[in-house]
mmCIF file of C-alpha atoms in Angstrom:
data_model
loop_
_atom_site.group_PDB
_atom_site.id
_atom_site.type_symbol
_atom_site.label_atom_id
_atom_site.label_comp_id
_atom_site.label_asym_id
_atom_site.label_seq_id
_atom_site.Cartn_x
_atom_site.Cartn_y
_atom_site.Cartn_z
ATOM 1 C CA UNK A 1081 -26.226 -71.457 46.760
ATOM 2 C CA UNK A 1082 -22.659 -71.902 45.790
ATOM 3 C CA UNK A 1083 -19.188 -71.889 48.444
ATOM 4 C CA UNK A 1084 -18.172 -68.507 47.885
ATOM 5 C CA UNK A 1085 -21.209 -66.762 48.557
ATOM 6 C CA UNK A 1086 -22.199 -69.111 51.602
ATOM 7 C CA UNK A 1087 -18.038 -68.126 52.714
ATOM 8 C CA UNK A 1088 -18.850 -64.112 51.877
ATOM 9 C CA UNK A 1089 -22.852 -64.971 53.983
ATOM 10 C CA UNK A 1090 -20.291 -66.238 56.606
ATOM 11 C CA UNK A 1091 -17.767 -64.006 56.581
ATOM 12 C CA UNK A 1092 -19.811 -61.160 57.260
ATOM 13 C CA UNK A 1093 -21.693 -62.246 60.200
ATOM 14 C CA UNK A 1094 -18.746 -62.946 61.590
ATOM 15 C CA UNK A 1095 -17.291 -59.566 61.096
ATOM 16 C CA UNK A 1096 -20.883 -58.048 62.250
ATOM 17 C CA UNK A 1097 -20.569 -59.853 65.995
ATOM 18 C CA UNK A 1098 -17.622 -58.825 66.436
ATOM 19 C CA UNK A 1099 -18.091 -55.077 65.009
ATOM 20 C CA UNK A 1100 -21.072 -55.342 67.564
ATOM 21 C CA UNK A 1101 -18.856 -56.448 70.577
ATOM 22 C CA UNK A 1102 -16.194 -53.800 69.627
ATOM 23 C CA UNK A 1103 -18.721 -50.531 69.098
ATOM 24 C CA UNK A 1104 -20.565 -52.009 73.026
ATOM 25 C CA UNK A 1105 -16.805 -51.926 74.182
ATOM 26 C CA UNK A 1106 -15.945 -48.858 72.769
ATOM 27 C CA UNK A 1107 -19.229 -47.247 74.139
ATOM 28 C CA UNK A 1108 -18.854 -48.878 77.505
ATOM 29 C CA UNK A 1109 -15.272 -48.424 78.798
ATOM 30 C CA UNK A 1110 -14.757 -44.420 76.856
ATOM 31 C CA UNK A 1111 -14.044 -42.049 79.528
ATOM 32 C CA UNK A 1112 -14.143 -38.864 76.787
ATOM 33 C CA UNK A 1113 -16.826 -36.306 76.575
ATOM 34 C CA UNK A 1114 -18.637 -36.800 74.001
ATOM 35 C CA UNK A 1115 -19.674 -40.266 75.233
ATOM 36 C CA UNK A 1116 -19.772 -39.003 78.821
ATOM 37 C CA UNK A 1117 -22.428 -36.286 78.132
ATOM 38 C CA UNK A 1118 -24.346 -38.970 75.046
ATOM 39 C CA UNK A 1119 -27.703 -40.158 76.769
ATOM 40 C CA UNK A 1120 -28.352 -43.917 76.356
ATOM 41 C CA UNK A 1121 -30.460 -43.499 73.498
ATOM 42 C CA UNK A 1122 -27.281 -41.629 71.788
ATOM 43 C CA UNK A 1123 -25.321 -44.258 72.708
ATOM 44 C CA UNK A 1124 -27.723 -47.136 71.266
ATOM 45 C CA UNK A 1125 -27.608 -45.327 68.347
ATOM 46 C CA UNK A 1126 -24.112 -45.071 68.232
ATOM 47 C CA UNK A 1127 -24.009 -48.912 69.112
ATOM 48 C CA UNK A 1128 -25.756 -49.509 65.484
ATOM 49 C CA UNK A 1129 -24.132 -47.231 63.496
ATOM 50 C CA UNK A 1130 -20.494 -48.214 64.753
ATOM 51 C CA UNK A 1131 -21.919 -51.872 64.099
ATOM 52 C CA UNK A 1132 -22.999 -51.144 61.229
ATOM 53 C CA UNK A 1133 -20.103 -49.041 59.921
ATOM 54 C CA UNK A 1134 -17.876 -51.774 61.509
ATOM 55 C CA UNK A 1135 -19.341 -54.746 59.085
ATOM 56 C CA UNK A 1136 -19.168 -52.724 55.911
ATOM 57 C CA UNK A 1137 -15.424 -51.457 56.361
ATOM 58 C CA UNK A 1138 -14.277 -55.572 57.507
ATOM 59 C CA UNK A 1139 -16.055 -57.207 54.785
ATOM 60 C CA UNK A 1140 -14.183 -54.198 52.369
ATOM 61 C CA UNK A 1141 -11.142 -55.336 54.800
ATOM 62 C CA UNK A 1142 -11.544 -58.579 53.849
ATOM 63 C CA UNK A 1143 -11.638 -57.821 50.198
ATOM 64 C CA UNK A 1144 -9.301 -55.789 49.652
ATOM 65 C CA UNK A 1145 -6.838 -58.728 51.378
ATOM 66 C CA UNK A 1146 -8.416 -61.415 49.062
ATOM 67 C CA UNK A 1147 -6.792 -59.124 46.164
ATOM 68 C CA UNK A 1148 -3.885 -58.235 47.985
ATOM 69 C CA UNK A 1149 -2.830 -61.474 49.506
ATOM 70 C CA UNK A 1150 0.617 -62.603 47.966
ATOM 71 C CA UNK A 1151 1.785 -66.313 47.336
ATOM 72 C CA UNK A 1152 4.561 -65.979 48.745
ATOM 73 C CA UNK A 1153 5.916 -64.319 51.713
ATOM 74 C CA UNK A 1154 9.531 -64.173 51.491
ATOM 75 C CA UNK A 1155 11.271 -62.639 54.999
ATOM 76 C CA UNK A 1156 14.768 -62.200 56.621
ATOM 77 C CA UNK A 1157 13.867 -61.992 60.468
ATOM 78 C CA UNK A 1158 12.878 -65.712 60.648
ATOM 79 C CA UNK A 1159 10.586 -67.531 62.405
ATOM 80 C CA UNK A 1160 8.601 -65.395 64.444
ATOM 81 C CA UNK A 1161 8.752 -62.366 61.348
ATOM 82 C CA UNK A 1162 6.825 -65.527 59.760
ATOM 83 C CA UNK A 1163 4.737 -66.057 62.021
ATOM 84 C CA UNK A 1164 3.607 -62.129 62.307
ATOM 85 C CA UNK A 1165 3.201 -61.829 58.389
ATOM 86 C CA UNK A 1166 1.221 -64.522 57.656
ATOM 87 C CA UNK A 1167 -1.169 -63.458 60.631
ATOM 88 C CA UNK A 1168 -1.238 -60.116 59.558
ATOM 89 C CA UNK A 1169 -2.790 -60.730 55.947
ATOM 90 C CA UNK A 1170 -5.092 -63.487 57.858
ATOM 91 C CA UNK A 1171 -7.158 -61.078 59.720
ATOM 92 C CA UNK A 1172 -4.776 -57.904 59.656
ATOM 93 C CA UNK A 1173 -6.868 -55.691 56.834
ATOM 94 C CA UNK A 1174 -10.078 -56.826 58.295
ATOM 95 C CA UNK A 1175 -9.882 -55.673 62.223
ATOM 96 C CA UNK A 1176 -7.841 -52.113 61.031
ATOM 97 C CA UNK A 1177 -10.856 -52.027 58.705
ATOM 98 C CA UNK A 1178 -13.511 -52.919 61.614
ATOM 99 C CA UNK A 1179 -11.917 -50.480 64.173
ATOM 100 C CA UNK A 1180 -12.225 -47.786 62.077
ATOM 101 C CA UNK A 1181 -15.489 -48.406 61.279
ATOM 102 C CA UNK A 1182 -16.140 -48.600 64.163
ATOM 103 C CA UNK A 1183 -14.594 -45.751 65.565
ATOM 104 C CA UNK A 1184 -16.285 -43.866 62.439
ATOM 105 C CA UNK A 1185 -19.282 -44.620 63.620
ATOM 106 C CA UNK A 1186 -19.558 -44.046 67.037
ATOM 107 C CA UNK A 1187 -17.455 -40.472 66.119
ATOM 108 C CA UNK A 1188 -20.589 -39.295 63.776
ATOM 109 C CA UNK A 1189 -23.304 -40.433 66.289
ATOM 110 C CA UNK A 1190 -21.676 -38.796 69.248
ATOM 111 C CA UNK A 1191 -20.216 -35.005 67.427
#
């Protein structure tokens, strides 16, 4: 097994765990009408769908990050602007994919 395959699998596992935690958080803390009127089993299906879509979207975000990551970052905002830009390119696209996938999966099931 090559290193890139192992790295991709471990990345998917990490984002899968993050998606499960986020989906559970979204279904337990959310006080919207859709979540409050849903039965326990519907919430379980919503968590499963949110975790699945969140994982897929986070992996897609990681693939986008690997493709579009700039080699050089030039800022004029100083040190903290540089830190913010580097931090975004480390986890930004994955987090955007994670949250949009989890919210989409939960909303589709509880609709």
